[in-house]
PDB file of C-alpha atoms in Angstrom:
ATOM      1  CA  MET A   9      15.975 -25.068  72.545  1.00  0.00           C
ATOM      2  CA  ALA A  10      12.917 -25.111  75.102  1.00  0.00           C
ATOM      3  CA  ARG A  11       9.459 -25.021  73.824  1.00  0.00           C
ATOM      4  CA  LYS A  12       8.165 -21.670  73.354  1.00  0.00           C
ATOM      5  CA  SER A  13       4.629 -20.936  74.808  1.00  0.00           C
ATOM      6  CA  GLU A  14       2.794 -17.859  73.977  1.00  0.00           C
ATOM      7  CA  VAL A  15       0.317 -15.961  76.215  1.00  0.00           C
ATOM      8  CA  GLY A  16      -1.473 -13.260  74.664  1.00  0.00           C
ATOM      9  CA  PRO A  17      -4.734 -11.793  73.572  1.00  0.00           C
ATOM     10  CA  THR A  18      -7.026 -14.427  71.891  1.00  0.00           C
ATOM     11  CA  LYS A  19     -10.580 -14.590  70.828  1.00  0.00           C
ATOM     12  CA  GLY A  20     -11.178 -17.573  73.142  1.00  0.00           C
ATOM     13  CA  THR A  21      -9.613 -19.528  76.045  1.00  0.00           C
ATOM     14  CA  ALA A  22      -8.295 -22.590  74.277  1.00  0.00           C
ATOM     15  CA  ALA A  23      -4.957 -20.880  72.955  1.00  0.00           C
ATOM     16  CA  SER A  24      -4.029 -19.072  76.341  1.00  0.00           C
ATOM     17  CA  SER A  25      -4.803 -22.220  78.132  1.00  0.00           C
ATOM     18  CA  SER A  26      -2.646 -24.320  75.891  1.00  0.00           C
ATOM     19  CA  ALA A  27       0.112 -21.858  76.772  1.00  0.00           C
ATOM     20  CA  VAL A  28      -0.350 -21.924  80.234  1.00  0.00           C
ATOM     21  CA  ASP A  29      -0.664 -25.771  79.993  1.00  0.00           C
ATOM     22  CA  ALA A  30       2.611 -25.978  78.094  1.00  0.00           C
ATOM     23  CA  PHE A  31       4.620 -23.899  80.472  1.00  0.00           C
ATOM     24  CA  THR A  32       3.404 -25.631  83.721  1.00  0.00           C
ATOM     25  CA  ARG A  33       4.001 -29.054  81.888  1.00  0.00           C
ATOM     26  CA  GLU A  34       7.686 -27.839  81.697  1.00  0.00           C
ATOM     27  CA  VAL A  35       7.678 -26.813  85.338  1.00  0.00           C
ATOM     28  CA  ALA A  36       6.245 -30.260  86.256  1.00  0.00           C
ATOM     29  CA  SER A  37       9.017 -31.987  84.778  1.00  0.00           C
ATOM     30  CA  LEU A  38      11.651 -30.403  87.139  1.00  0.00           C
ATOM     31  CA  PRO A  39      13.262 -32.304  90.093  1.00  0.00           C
ATOM     32  CA  PRO A  40      11.909 -31.549  93.631  1.00  0.00           C
ATOM     33  CA  ARG A  41      13.176 -28.610  95.525  1.00  0.00           C
ATOM     34  CA  THR A  42      15.906 -29.425  97.975  1.00  0.00           C
ATOM     35  CA  ALA A  43      14.410 -29.524 101.332  1.00  0.00           C
ATOM     36  CA  GLY A  44      15.732 -26.647 103.591  1.00  0.00           C
ATOM     37  CA  SER A  45      14.086 -24.313 106.191  1.00  0.00           C
ATOM     38  CA  GLY A  46      10.503 -25.075 105.051  1.00  0.00           C
ATOM     39  CA  ARG A  47      10.132 -21.848 103.140  1.00  0.00           C
ATOM     40  CA  GLY A  48      11.159 -21.358  99.375  1.00  0.00           C
ATOM     41  CA  ARG A  49      13.248 -18.474  98.431  1.00  0.00           C
ATOM     42  CA  LEU A  50      12.579 -16.827  94.981  1.00  0.00           C
ATOM     43  CA  LEU A  51      14.477 -14.215  93.200  1.00  0.00           C
ATOM     44  CA  PHE A  52      11.881 -11.944  91.123  1.00  0.00           C
ATOM     45  CA  ALA A  53      14.154 -10.166  88.649  1.00  0.00           C
ATOM     46  CA  MET A  54      12.926  -7.740  86.112  1.00  0.00           C
ATOM     47  CA  ASP A  55      14.192  -5.335  83.349  1.00  0.00           C
ATOM     48  CA  ALA A  56      13.445  -1.949  84.540  1.00  0.00           C
ATOM     49  CA  THR A  57      14.538  -0.037  81.496  1.00  0.00           C
ATOM     50  CA  ALA A  58      12.225   2.410  79.770  1.00  0.00           C
ATOM     51  CA  SER A  59      10.447  -0.018  77.421  1.00  0.00           C
ATOM     52  CA  ARG A  60       9.372  -2.268  80.133  1.00  0.00           C
ATOM     53  CA  GLU A  61       7.267   0.414  82.048  1.00  0.00           C
ATOM     54  CA  PRO A  62       3.769  -0.639  81.129  1.00  0.00           C
ATOM     55  CA  THR A  63       4.502  -4.267  82.086  1.00  0.00           C
ATOM     56  CA  TRP A  64       6.288  -3.304  85.210  1.00  0.00           C
ATOM     57  CA  ASP A  65       2.878  -1.961  86.352  1.00  0.00           C
ATOM     58  CA  VAL A  66       1.056  -4.987  85.225  1.00  0.00           C
ATOM     59  CA  ALA A  67       3.491  -7.518  87.179  1.00  0.00           C
ATOM     60  CA  SER A  68       3.140  -5.103  90.352  1.00  0.00           C
ATOM     61  CA  THR A  69      -0.403  -5.932  90.591  1.00  0.00           C
ATOM     62  CA  GLN A  70       0.020  -9.606  89.819  1.00  0.00           C
ATOM     63  CA  GLN A  71       2.868 -10.722  91.912  1.00  0.00           C
ATOM     64  CA  GLY A  72       0.615 -11.243  94.955  1.00  0.00           C
ATOM     65  CA  GLU A  73      -0.489 -14.704  93.456  1.00  0.00           C
ATOM     66  CA  MET A  74       3.153 -15.642  94.243  1.00  0.00           C
ATOM     67  CA  PHE A  75       2.428 -15.582  97.990  1.00  0.00           C
ATOM     68  CA  VAL A  76      -1.200 -16.793  97.869  1.00  0.00           C
ATOM     69  CA  ALA A  77       0.096 -20.040  96.146  1.00  0.00           C
ATOM     70  CA  ALA A  78       2.832 -20.503  98.405  1.00  0.00           C
ATOM     71  CA  SER A  79       1.227 -19.723 101.776  1.00  0.00           C
ATOM     72  CA  GLU A  80      -0.398 -23.118 102.325  1.00  0.00           C
ATOM     73  CA  ILE A  81       2.690 -25.076 101.379  1.00  0.00           C
ATOM     74  CA  GLY A  82       4.955 -23.302 103.932  1.00  0.00           C
ATOM     75  CA  GLY A  83       5.427 -20.105 102.219  1.00  0.00           C
ATOM     76  CA  ILE A  84       8.269 -18.074 100.014  1.00  0.00           C
ATOM     77  CA  ASP A  85      10.370 -15.298 100.793  1.00  0.00           C
ATOM     78  CA  VAL A  86      10.966 -13.122  97.697  1.00  0.00           C
ATOM     79  CA  ARG A  87      13.682 -10.711  96.864  1.00  0.00           C
ATOM     80  CA  LEU A  88      13.224  -8.295  94.062  1.00  0.00           C
ATOM     81  CA  ALA A  89      15.967  -7.420  91.595  1.00  0.00           C
ATOM     82  CA  PHE A  90      16.133  -5.064  88.709  1.00  0.00           C
ATOM     83  CA  TYR A  91      18.320  -3.111  86.563  1.00  0.00           C
ATOM     84  CA  ARG A  92      17.915   0.171  84.776  1.00  0.00           C
ATOM     85  CA  GLY A  93      19.758   3.413  83.626  1.00  0.00           C
ATOM     86  CA  PHE A  94      23.315   3.385  83.374  1.00  0.00           C
ATOM     87  CA  ASP A  95      24.974   0.298  85.059  1.00  0.00           C
ATOM     88  CA  GLU A  96      22.378   0.426  87.885  1.00  0.00           C
ATOM     89  CA  PHE A  97      21.345  -2.849  89.473  1.00  0.00           C
ATOM     90  CA  LYS A  98      19.619  -3.111  92.773  1.00  0.00           C
ATOM     91  CA  VAL A  99      18.252  -5.838  95.064  1.00  0.00           C
ATOM     92  CA  SER A 100      15.643  -5.696  97.757  1.00  0.00           C
ATOM     93  CA  ARG A 101      15.538  -7.212 101.201  1.00  0.00           C
ATOM     94  CA  TRP A 102      13.782 -10.560 101.661  1.00  0.00           C
ATOM     95  CA  THR A 103      10.204 -10.258 102.022  1.00  0.00           C
ATOM     96  CA  SER A 104       7.250 -12.634 102.769  1.00  0.00           C
ATOM     97  CA  ASP A 105       4.532 -10.088 102.377  1.00  0.00           C
ATOM     98  CA  GLY A 106       2.964  -9.518  98.854  1.00  0.00           C
ATOM     99  CA  ARG A 107       1.915  -6.128  99.803  1.00  0.00           C
ATOM    100  CA  GLU A 108       5.424  -5.007 100.910  1.00  0.00           C
ATOM    101  CA  LEU A 109       6.749  -6.535  97.517  1.00  0.00           C
ATOM    102  CA  ALA A 110       4.011  -4.551  95.730  1.00  0.00           C
ATOM    103  CA  ARG A 111       5.233  -1.499  97.583  1.00  0.00           C
ATOM    104  CA  LEU A 112       8.951  -2.026  96.751  1.00  0.00           C
ATOM    105  CA  MET A 113       7.942  -2.493  92.940  1.00  0.00           C
ATOM    106  CA  GLY A 114       5.634   0.652  93.027  1.00  0.00           C
ATOM    107  CA  ALA A 115       8.645   2.735  94.350  1.00  0.00           C
ATOM    108  CA  VAL A 116      10.594   1.918  91.044  1.00  0.00           C
ATOM    109  CA  ARG A 117      10.693   4.039  88.059  1.00  0.00           C
ATOM    110  CA  CYS A 118      11.928   2.556  84.807  1.00  0.00           C
ATOM    111  CA  LEU A 119      14.969   4.287  83.303  1.00  0.00           C
ATOM    112  CA  ALA A 120      16.406   4.118  79.758  1.00  0.00           C
ATOM    113  CA  GLY A 121      19.372   1.851  79.748  1.00  0.00           C
ATOM    114  CA  ARG A 122      21.034  -1.258  78.434  1.00  0.00           C
ATOM    115  CA  THR A 123      20.135  -4.886  79.480  1.00  0.00           C
ATOM    116  CA  GLN A 124      22.128  -6.527  82.361  1.00  0.00           C
ATOM    117  CA  ILE A 125      20.794 -10.124  82.122  1.00  0.00           C
ATOM    118  CA  ALA A 126      24.145 -11.861  82.607  1.00  0.00           C
ATOM    119  CA  ARG A 127      24.515  -9.658  85.876  1.00  0.00           C
ATOM    120  CA  VAL A 128      21.388 -10.766  87.038  1.00  0.00           C
ATOM    121  CA  LEU A 129      22.265 -14.487  86.519  1.00  0.00           C
ATOM    122  CA  ARG A 130      25.563 -14.194  88.163  1.00  0.00           C
ATOM    123  CA  TYR A 131      23.911 -12.524  91.172  1.00  0.00           C
ATOM    124  CA  ALA A 132      21.562 -15.438  91.375  1.00  0.00           C
ATOM    125  CA  ALA A 133      24.469 -17.839  91.091  1.00  0.00           C
ATOM    126  CA  GLU A 134      26.037 -16.135  94.296  1.00  0.00           C
ATOM    127  CA  GLN A 135      22.841 -16.538  96.157  1.00  0.00           C
ATOM    128  CA  ARG A 136      22.348 -20.031  95.272  1.00  0.00           C
ATOM    129  CA  ARG A 137      26.081 -20.984  96.459  1.00  0.00           C
ATOM    130  CA  GLU A 138      25.093 -19.473  99.675  1.00  0.00           C
ATOM    131  CA  GLY A 139      22.160 -21.868  99.830  1.00  0.00           C
ATOM    132  CA  ARG A 140      19.588 -19.176  99.955  1.00  0.00           C
ATOM    133  CA  LEU A 141      17.770 -19.437  96.582  1.00  0.00           C
ATOM    134  CA  ASP A 142      15.245 -22.077  95.216  1.00  0.00           C
ATOM    135  CA  ALA A 143      14.126 -20.427  91.976  1.00  0.00           C
ATOM    136  CA  VAL A 144      14.441 -17.418  89.773  1.00  0.00           C
ATOM    137  CA  VAL A 145      11.735 -15.429  87.774  1.00  0.00           C
ATOM    138  CA  PHE A 146      13.073 -13.181  85.078  1.00  0.00           C
ATOM    139  CA  VAL A 147      10.844 -10.708  83.234  1.00  0.00           C
ATOM    140  CA  GLY A 148      11.933  -8.914  80.213  1.00  0.00           C
ATOM    141  CA  ASP A 149      11.677  -7.957  76.477  1.00  0.00           C
ATOM    142  CA  CYS A 150      15.058  -7.889  74.984  1.00  0.00           C
ATOM    143  CA  CYS A 151      18.785  -8.530  75.155  1.00  0.00           C
ATOM    144  CA  GLU A 152      21.451  -5.963  74.347  1.00  0.00           C
ATOM    145  CA  GLU A 153      24.368  -8.161  75.630  1.00  0.00           C
ATOM    146  CA  ASP A 154      26.724 -10.720  74.311  1.00  0.00           C
ATOM    147  CA  VAL A 155      24.471 -13.830  74.029  1.00  0.00           C
ATOM    148  CA  ASP A 156      27.168 -16.248  74.564  1.00  0.00           C
ATOM    149  CA  GLU A 157      28.215 -14.518  77.962  1.00  0.00           C
ATOM    150  CA  VAL A 158      24.363 -14.797  78.722  1.00  0.00           C
ATOM    151  CA  GLY A 159      24.294 -18.444  77.850  1.00  0.00           C
ATOM    152  CA  HIS A 160      27.586 -19.057  79.923  1.00  0.00           C
ATOM    153  CA  GLU A 161      25.986 -17.567  83.157  1.00  0.00           C
ATOM    154  CA  ALA A 162      22.820 -19.607  82.502  1.00  0.00           C
ATOM    155  CA  GLY A 163      24.816 -22.839  82.114  1.00  0.00           C
ATOM    156  CA  GLN A 164      26.386 -21.951  85.580  1.00  0.00           C
ATOM    157  CA  LEU A 165      23.032 -21.984  87.150  1.00  0.00           C
ATOM    158  CA  GLY A 166      22.174 -25.253  85.454  1.00  0.00           C
ATOM    159  CA  LEU A 167      25.236 -26.875  87.122  1.00  0.00           C
ATOM    160  CA  LEU A 168      24.112 -25.292  90.479  1.00  0.00           C
ATOM    161  CA  GLY A 169      20.601 -26.805  89.952  1.00  0.00           C
ATOM    162  CA  LEU A 170      18.701 -23.402  89.909  1.00  0.00           C
ATOM    163  CA  PRO A 171      15.999 -23.015  87.599  1.00  0.00           C
ATOM    164  CA  VAL A 172      15.084 -19.721  85.773  1.00  0.00           C
ATOM    165  CA  PHE A 173      11.529 -19.065  84.719  1.00  0.00           C
ATOM    166  CA  VAL A 174      11.628 -16.530  81.847  1.00  0.00           C
ATOM    167  CA  PHE A 175       8.701 -14.408  81.013  1.00  0.00           C
ATOM    168  CA  GLN A 176       9.082 -12.706  77.708  1.00  0.00           C
ATOM    169  CA  GLU A 177       7.015  -9.583  76.606  1.00  0.00           C
ATOM    170  CA  GLY A 178       6.928  -8.781  73.024  1.00  0.00           C
ATOM    171  CA  ASP A 179       8.651 -10.303  69.946  1.00  0.00           C
ATOM    172  CA  ASP A 180      12.311  -9.027  69.946  1.00  0.00           C
ATOM    173  CA  ARG A 181      14.050 -11.353  67.670  1.00  0.00           C
ATOM    174  CA  VAL A 182      17.240 -11.882  69.995  1.00  0.00           C
ATOM    175  CA  ALA A 183      15.181 -12.264  73.121  1.00  0.00           C
ATOM    176  CA  SER A 184      13.100 -14.969  71.318  1.00  0.00           C
ATOM    177  CA  ARG A 185      15.933 -16.969  70.619  1.00  0.00           C
ATOM    178  CA  LEU A 186      18.005 -16.427  73.727  1.00  0.00           C
ATOM    179  CA  PHE A 187      15.385 -16.565  76.382  1.00  0.00           C
ATOM    180  CA  PRO A 188      14.258 -20.034  75.741  1.00  0.00           C
ATOM    181  CA  GLN A 189      17.822 -21.270  75.944  1.00  0.00           C
ATOM    182  CA  ILE A 190      18.243 -19.667  79.268  1.00  0.00           C
ATOM    183  CA  ALA A 191      15.244 -21.661  80.536  1.00  0.00           C
ATOM    184  CA  LYS A 192      16.762 -24.789  78.708  1.00  0.00           C
ATOM    185  CA  LEU A 193      20.318 -24.351  80.334  1.00  0.00           C
ATOM    186  CA  THR A 194      18.904 -23.898  83.831  1.00  0.00           C
ATOM    187  CA  ARG A 195      16.122 -26.677  83.555  1.00  0.00           C
ATOM    188  CA  GLY A 196      13.593 -23.778  84.194  1.00  0.00           C
ATOM    189  CA  ALA A 197      10.612 -22.804  81.675  1.00  0.00           C
ATOM    190  CA  TYR A 198       9.867 -20.081  79.175  1.00  0.00           C
ATOM    191  CA  CYS A 199       6.648 -18.316  78.124  1.00  0.00           C
ATOM    192  CA  LYS A 200       5.781 -15.204  76.265  1.00  0.00           C
ATOM    193  CA  PHE A 201       3.079 -12.763  77.590  1.00  0.00           C
ATOM    194  CA  ASP A 202       1.732  -9.129  77.291  1.00  0.00           C
ATOM    195  CA  ARG A 203      -0.082  -6.729  79.329  1.00  0.00           C
ATOM    196  CA  SER A 204      -3.298  -7.801  77.643  1.00  0.00           C
ATOM    197  CA  SER A 205      -3.152 -10.994  79.654  1.00  0.00           C
ATOM    198  CA  PRO A 206      -2.732 -10.159  83.301  1.00  0.00           C
ATOM    199  CA  GLU A 207      -4.761 -13.186  84.521  1.00  0.00           C
ATOM    200  CA  GLN A 208      -2.519 -15.613  82.920  1.00  0.00           C
ATOM    201  CA  LEU A 209       0.435 -14.065  84.350  1.00  0.00           C
ATOM    202  CA  ARG A 210      -0.845 -14.072  87.718  1.00  0.00           C
ATOM    203  CA  ARG A 211      -1.546 -17.900  87.271  1.00  0.00           C
ATOM    204  CA  LEU A 212       1.828 -18.544  85.871  1.00  0.00           C
ATOM    205  CA  LEU A 213       3.463 -16.708  88.831  1.00  0.00           C
ATOM    206  CA  GLY A 214       1.455 -18.591  91.058  1.00  0.00           C
ATOM    207  CA  ALA A 215       2.768 -21.895  89.459  1.00  0.00           C
ATOM    208  CA  VAL A 216       6.322 -20.834  90.018  1.00  0.00           C
ATOM    209  CA  ALA A 217       5.923 -19.846  93.589  1.00  0.00           C
ATOM    210  CA  ALA A 218       4.273 -23.369  94.199  1.00  0.00           C
ATOM    211  CA  TYR A 219       7.264 -24.971  92.605  1.00  0.00           C
ATOM    212  CA  ALA A 220       9.782 -22.828  94.804  1.00  0.00           C
ATOM    213  CA  ALA A 221       7.977 -23.615  98.037  1.00  0.00           C
ATOM    214  CA  GLY A 222       7.075 -27.233  97.652  1.00  0.00           C
ATOM    215  CA  GLY A 223       8.434 -28.704  94.351  1.00  0.00           C
ATOM    216  CA  ARG A 224       6.298 -30.712  91.909  1.00  0.00           C
ATOM    217  CA  ALA A 225       3.952 -31.873  94.215  1.00  0.00           C
ATOM    218  CA  ALA A 226       3.137 -28.463  95.184  1.00  0.00           C
ATOM    219  CA  LEU A 227       2.658 -27.366  91.862  1.00  0.00           C
ATOM    220  CA  LEU A 228       0.159 -30.302  91.074  1.00  0.00           C
ATOM    221  CA  LYS A 229      -1.810 -29.190  94.024  1.00  0.00           C
ATOM    222  CA  TYR A 230      -1.917 -25.597  92.909  1.00  0.00           C
ATOM    223  CA  GLY A 231      -3.367 -26.466  89.564  1.00  0.00           C
ATOM    224  CA  LYS A 232      -6.192 -28.722  90.966  1.00  0.00           C
ATOM    225  CA  GLU A 233      -7.191 -26.148  93.315  1.00  0.00           C
ATOM    226  CA  GLN A 234      -7.175 -23.216  90.926  1.00  0.00           C
ATOM    227  CA  GLY A 235      -9.648 -24.861  88.375  1.00  0.00           C
ATOM    228  CA  GLY A 236     -10.128 -23.214  85.126  1.00  0.00           C
ATOM    229  CA  ALA A 237      -6.879 -22.744  83.043  1.00  0.00           C
ATOM    230  CA  ALA A 238      -4.822 -23.891  86.011  1.00  0.00           C
ATOM    231  CA  ALA A 239      -6.916 -27.117  86.243  1.00  0.00           C
ATOM    232  CA  LEU A 240      -5.580 -27.970  82.748  1.00  0.00           C
ATOM    233  CA  LEU A 241      -2.086 -28.257  84.149  1.00  0.00           C
ATOM    234  CA  THR A 242      -2.698 -31.360  86.109  1.00  0.00           C
ATOM    235  CA  ASN A 243      -4.254 -33.221  83.020  1.00  0.00           C
ATOM    236  CA  GLN A 244      -0.720 -33.371  81.671  1.00  0.00           C
ATOM    237  CA  MET A 245       0.887 -34.437  84.739  1.00  0.00           C
ATOM    238  CA  LYS A 246      -0.878 -37.497  85.880  1.00  0.00           C
TER     239      LYS A 246
END
């Protein structure tokens, strides 16, 4: 099982910095991104069921760091994917504009429904086979599916060399067991967060975007330039 890192409210910065450090240490161990068009492609997938509405708003305001972190490397294109309601699964067009992604996310309203994580992973596999995807971010808080089916789909992504970076909100017991395994099976990374830690989420999204755009070297550069908590990342990577 992949290491579990928790990002949440603390009385100081040591605990949260340690969580960021652990997360990006995992990212830094990933193989370099396969060279392609010079721009990375990232699928930003989110649970948009009713329980996720508060954190959806947080992510909407923090996702811009993905574009900032990647812009100096060559940039990224991002596609938003989400599930909600009764068997509803939607994906947006590709965008290279943080403001456009924020607009797309702002137009979504969360609806009650069951999770569709396996469906997200199958879609990611299709995109990868077409050579159109370098990394996946998934943000969710629970799993209401057959965990073996989800694990199988994650394993397929591992065979395809597509890492999934899993961000878990809350302490759902099934998700706490499954989400780190998704990260492990895909050679991605896992981290917990809550809406009390938007700055940490912003930095973590930036780290993933840097990897998607330029691989491990780009992630190291991102950590050095950010300073503060992000600067701690490079101390474990040298």
